[in-house]
Amino acid sequence: QQQVKQSPQSLIVQKGGISIINCAYENTAFDYFPWYQQFPGKGPALLIAIRPDVSEKKEGRFTISFNKSAKQFSLHIMDSQPGDSATYFCAASIGGTASKLTFGTGTRLQVTL
Amino acid sequence: GAVVSQHPSWVICKSGTSVKIECRSLDFQATTMFWYRQFPKQSLMLMATSNEGSKATYEQGVEKDKFLINHASLTLSTLTVTSAHPEDSSFYICSARGVQRQLNQPQHFGDGTRLSIL
């Protein structure tokens, strides 16, 4: 059972554009929603995370928007750069930052010049 | 920042052999470590949760006798793939969380171990 659905599977954005990746979850017990960035051959690195009592969180060029009623959350990458080209995973957990994570299926982002 | 190191980063071995992968927290004590498996172009799937000094908790469908996990200290957990076969070839990634007073600290991931079984 896929508890966290992620779309799109792949995304091509021009340099300077906005990259938007969406996730939807089913389990209302989830209380922590992080986004990870993964480069080939590397482990995932935490980008930004949000809790369900907040509707938006921004850190630099990265913003999470959270819609609790719709059980959806999204990652926006502003002013996308070629260095942002990677695979992005949304995730969710019950019990906060240190609990086991359920990952989305991933989005391969390519930022072109 | 917190660093998690995995060793080896890449291993190739013959079918039927056993392979041990180490996961170390270098600058913090990790009461809990998680082991994930990732097939090419797929997501990370949690295999097991490892708590220091106790037996690991395996996710449904993961064979505990095939994937042996040991978490003998606060800085080291090991995953041993026993009698490995080609279908066990994958990217294995660990993550670690700090001691109880650091509950709000996120998991820190290692850089993974690529296992290829011939």
CSV table of C-alpha atoms in Angstrom, one decimal:
chain,number,residue,atom,x,y,z
A,1,GLN,CA,0.0,0.0,0.0
A,2,GLN,CA,1.5,3.3,-1.1
A,3,GLN,CA,0.9,5.6,1.7
A,4,VAL,CA,2.6,8.6,0.2
A,5,LYS,CA,2.0,9.3,-3.5
A,6,GLN,CA,4.3,11.7,-5.3
A,7,SER,CA,4.1,13.4,-8.7
A,8,PRO,CA,5.3,14.1,-11.2
A,9,GLN,CA,7.7,11.2,-11.7
A,10,SER,CA,10.1,13.5,-13.7
A,11,LEU,CA,10.3,17.2,-14.3
A,12,ILE,CA,12.3,19.4,-16.6
A,13,VAL,CA,12.5,23.1,-15.7
A,14,GLN,CA,14.5,25.9,-17.2
A,15,LYS,CA,17.1,27.7,-15.2
A,16,GLY,CA,15.5,30.4,-13.1
A,17,GLY,CA,12.1,28.8,-13.2
A,18,ILE,CA,10.0,27.3,-10.4
A,19,SER,CA,10.0,23.6,-9.8
A,20,ILE,CA,6.9,22.2,-8.1
A,21,ILE,CA,6.6,18.7,-6.7
A,22,ASN,CA,3.4,17.4,-5.1
A,23,CYS,CA,2.7,14.7,-2.5
A,24,ALA,CA,-0.5,13.3,-1.1
A,25,TYR,CA,-0.8,11.1,2.0
A,26,GLU,CA,-3.5,8.8,3.3
A,27,ASN,CA,-2.6,8.2,7.0
A,28,THR,CA,-3.9,11.2,9.1
A,29,ALA,CA,-1.6,10.1,11.9
A,30,PHE,CA,1.4,11.4,10.0
A,31,ASP,CA,2.8,14.4,11.9
A,32,TYR,CA,6.1,15.2,10.2
A,33,PHE,CA,6.6,15.8,6.5
A,34,PRO,CA,10.2,16.2,5.3
A,35,TRP,CA,11.6,16.6,1.8
A,36,TYR,CA,14.9,15.0,0.8
A,37,GLN,CA,17.3,15.6,-2.1
A,38,GLN,CA,19.3,12.7,-3.4
A,39,PHE,CA,22.2,12.8,-5.9
A,40,PRO,CA,23.2,9.7,-7.8
A,41,GLY,CA,25.2,7.3,-5.6
A,42,LYS,CA,24.5,9.3,-2.5
A,43,GLY,CA,22.2,9.0,0.5
A,44,PRO,CA,19.3,11.4,0.8
A,45,ALA,CA,19.9,14.8,2.4
A,46,LEU,CA,17.2,16.7,4.3
A,47,LEU,CA,16.1,19.9,2.6
A,48,ILE,CA,13.2,21.2,4.6
A,49,ALA,CA,10.4,19.8,6.7
A,50,ILE,CA,7.0,20.8,8.1
A,51,ARG,CA,4.5,19.8,10.7
A,52,PRO,CA,0.8,19.8,10.1
A,53,ASP,CA,0.1,22.8,12.3
A,54,VAL,CA,1.8,25.1,9.8
A,55,SER,CA,0.5,25.8,6.3
A,56,GLU,CA,3.8,27.0,4.8
A,57,LYS,CA,7.5,27.0,5.6
A,58,LYS,CA,10.2,28.7,3.6
A,59,GLU,CA,14.0,28.2,3.8
A,60,GLY,CA,15.9,30.1,1.2
A,61,ARG,CA,14.7,29.0,-2.3
A,62,PHE,CA,12.7,26.1,-0.9
A,63,THR,CA,9.1,26.3,0.3
A,64,ILE,CA,6.8,23.7,1.5
A,65,SER,CA,3.1,24.3,1.2
A,66,PHE,CA,0.8,22.1,3.4
A,67,ASN,CA,-2.9,21.5,3.1
A,68,LYS,CA,-4.1,19.4,6.0
A,69,SER,CA,-7.7,19.1,4.9
A,70,ALA,CA,-6.7,17.8,1.4
A,71,LYS,CA,-3.9,15.7,2.9
A,72,GLN,CA,-1.4,17.2,0.4
A,73,PHE,CA,1.9,19.0,0.6
A,74,SER,CA,4.2,20.3,-2.1
A,75,LEU,CA,7.8,21.5,-2.5
A,76,HIS,CA,8.4,24.7,-4.5
A,77,ILE,CA,12.0,25.4,-5.6
A,78,MET,CA,12.3,29.0,-6.7
A,79,ASP,CA,14.9,30.3,-9.2
A,80,SER,CA,15.8,26.7,-10.0
A,81,GLN,CA,19.5,26.1,-10.8
A,82,PRO,CA,21.3,23.3,-12.7
A,83,GLY,CA,22.8,22.3,-9.4
A,84,ASP,CA,19.3,21.5,-8.2
A,85,SER,CA,19.1,18.6,-10.7
A,86,ALA,CA,18.6,15.6,-8.5
A,87,THR,CA,15.9,13.2,-7.3
A,88,TYR,CA,13.5,14.6,-4.7
A,89,PHE,CA,11.6,12.5,-2.2
A,90,CYS,CA,8.8,13.6,0.0
A,91,ALA,CA,8.3,11.5,3.2
A,92,ALA,CA,6.1,11.3,6.2
A,93,SER,CA,6.3,9.9,9.7
A,94,ILE,CA,4.4,9.4,12.9
A,95,GLY,CA,6.0,10.6,16.0
A,96,GLY,CA,8.2,13.4,14.7
A,97,THR,CA,11.6,13.8,13.2
A,98,ALA,CA,13.2,10.6,14.5
A,99,SER,CA,10.6,8.1,13.6
A,100,LYS,CA,10.6,5.7,10.7
A,101,LEU,CA,9.9,7.4,7.4
A,102,THR,CA,7.6,6.4,4.6
A,103,PHE,CA,8.9,7.8,1.4
A,104,GLY,CA,7.2,8.9,-1.8
A,105,THR,CA,8.1,7.4,-5.1
A,106,GLY,CA,10.5,10.3,-6.0
A,107,THR,CA,10.7,13.0,-8.7
A,108,ARG,CA,13.7,13.3,-11.0
A,109,LEU,CA,14.3,17.0,-11.6
A,110,GLN,CA,16.4,18.3,-14.4
A,111,VAL,CA,17.1,22.0,-14.6
A,112,THR,CA,18.3,23.0,-18.0
A,113,LEU,CA,20.4,26.1,-19.0
B,1,GLY,CA,26.8,18.7,11.5
B,2,ALA,CA,26.0,15.1,12.3
B,3,VAL,CA,27.8,12.6,10.1
B,4,VAL,CA,26.8,9.0,9.3
B,5,SER,CA,29.4,6.9,7.6
B,6,GLN,CA,28.7,3.6,5.7
B,7,HIS,CA,31.3,1.1,4.8
B,8,PRO,CA,31.9,-0.3,2.3
B,9,SER,CA,30.5,2.1,-0.3
B,10,TRP,CA,30.5,-0.5,-3.0
B,11,VAL,CA,30.9,-4.3,-2.8
B,12,ILE,CA,30.8,-7.0,-5.4
B,13,CYS,CA,30.6,-10.7,-4.3
B,14,LYS,CA,29.7,-14.1,-5.5
B,15,SER,CA,26.3,-15.6,-5.0
B,16,GLY,CA,26.0,-17.5,-1.8
B,17,THR,CA,28.4,-15.4,0.2
B,18,SER,CA,27.5,-13.2,3.2
B,19,VAL,CA,28.2,-9.5,3.2
B,20,LYS,CA,28.4,-7.2,6.2
B,21,ILE,CA,27.7,-3.5,5.9
B,22,GLU,CA,28.6,-1.1,8.6
B,23,CYS,CA,26.8,2.1,9.6
B,24,ARG,CA,28.6,4.5,12.0
B,25,SER,CA,27.5,7.7,13.6
B,26,LEU,CA,30.8,9.7,13.7
B,27,ASP,CA,30.0,12.6,16.0
B,28,PHE,CA,26.9,11.7,17.9
B,29,GLN,CA,25.4,8.7,19.7
B,30,ALA,CA,22.7,7.0,17.9
B,31,THR,CA,20.1,5.0,19.9
B,32,THR,CA,18.2,4.1,16.8
B,33,MET,CA,19.4,3.3,13.3
B,34,PHE,CA,17.2,2.6,10.3
B,35,TRP,CA,18.1,0.4,7.3
B,36,TYR,CA,16.6,1.1,3.9
B,37,ARG,CA,16.9,-0.6,0.6
B,38,GLN,CA,16.6,1.3,-2.7
B,39,PHE,CA,16.4,-0.4,-6.1
B,40,PRO,CA,17.5,1.6,-9.2
B,41,LYS,CA,15.2,4.6,-9.9
B,42,GLN,CA,12.9,3.6,-7.1
B,43,SER,CA,12.1,4.9,-3.6
B,44,LEU,CA,13.7,4.0,-0.3
B,45,MET,CA,11.9,1.2,1.5
B,46,LEU,CA,12.4,0.7,5.2
B,47,MET,CA,13.8,-2.8,6.0
B,48,ALA,CA,14.2,-2.6,9.7
B,49,THR,CA,14.6,-0.4,12.8
B,50,SER,CA,17.6,-1.1,15.0
B,51,ASN,CA,17.8,0.0,18.6
B,52,GLU,CA,21.0,-0.2,20.5
B,53,GLY,CA,21.2,-3.2,22.8
B,54,SER,CA,18.0,-4.9,21.6
B,55,LYS,CA,16.7,-6.9,18.7
B,56,ALA,CA,15.8,-5.1,15.5
B,57,THR,CA,12.3,-4.7,14.3
B,58,TYR,CA,11.7,-5.8,10.8
B,59,GLU,CA,9.2,-4.5,8.3
B,60,GLN,CA,6.6,-6.8,6.9
B,61,GLY,CA,8.1,-9.0,4.1
B,62,VAL,CA,11.7,-8.6,5.2
B,63,GLU,CA,13.4,-11.9,6.1
B,64,LYS,CA,15.1,-11.4,9.5
B,65,ASP,CA,17.2,-14.5,9.0
B,66,LYS,CA,18.5,-13.3,5.7
B,67,PHE,CA,19.2,-9.7,6.8
B,68,LEU,CA,20.9,-9.8,10.2
B,69,ILE,CA,21.1,-6.6,12.0
B,70,ASN,CA,23.3,-5.9,15.0
B,71,HIS,CA,23.4,-2.6,17.0
B,72,ALA,CA,25.9,-3.4,19.7
B,73,SER,CA,27.0,0.2,20.5
B,74,LEU,CA,25.7,3.7,20.3
B,75,THR,CA,27.8,4.5,17.2
B,76,LEU,CA,27.7,1.3,15.2
B,77,SER,CA,25.0,-0.9,13.5
B,78,THR,CA,25.7,-3.6,11.0
B,79,LEU,CA,23.6,-5.3,8.4
B,80,THR,CA,24.7,-8.7,7.2
B,81,VAL,CA,23.1,-10.1,4.0
B,82,THR,CA,23.5,-13.8,4.4
B,83,SER,CA,23.7,-16.2,1.5
B,84,ALA,CA,23.3,-13.3,-0.9
B,85,HIS,CA,21.8,-13.9,-4.3
B,86,PRO,CA,21.5,-11.6,-7.4
B,87,GLU,CA,18.1,-10.4,-6.4
B,88,ASP,CA,19.6,-9.0,-3.2
B,89,SER,CA,21.7,-6.6,-5.4
B,90,SER,CA,20.6,-3.1,-4.3
B,91,PHE,CA,21.6,0.2,-2.7
B,92,TYR,CA,21.4,-0.2,1.1
B,93,ILE,CA,21.2,3.0,3.1
B,94,CYS,CA,21.2,3.6,6.8
B,95,SER,CA,20.1,6.5,8.9
B,96,ALA,CA,20.6,7.3,12.5
B,97,ARG,CA,18.9,9.4,15.2
B,98,GLY,CA,20.4,10.8,18.4
B,99,VAL,CA,19.7,9.9,22.0
B,100,GLN,CA,16.4,10.6,23.6
B,101,ARG,CA,17.1,14.2,24.5
B,102,GLN,CA,17.6,14.9,20.8
B,103,LEU,CA,14.1,13.7,19.8
B,104,ASN,CA,13.6,16.8,17.6
B,105,GLN,CA,16.7,16.2,15.6
B,106,PRO,CA,16.2,14.7,12.2
B,107,GLN,CA,17.6,11.4,11.0
B,108,HIS,CA,21.0,11.6,9.4
B,109,PHE,CA,21.6,9.4,6.4
B,110,GLY,CA,24.7,7.7,5.2
B,111,ASP,CA,25.8,7.7,1.6
B,112,GLY,CA,24.7,4.1,1.0
B,113,THR,CA,26.4,0.9,0.1
B,114,ARG,CA,25.9,-0.5,-3.4
B,115,LEU,CA,25.8,-4.3,-3.3
B,116,SER,CA,26.2,-6.3,-6.5
B,117,ILE,CA,25.8,-10.1,-6.3
B,118,LEU,CA,27.2,-12.0,-9.3
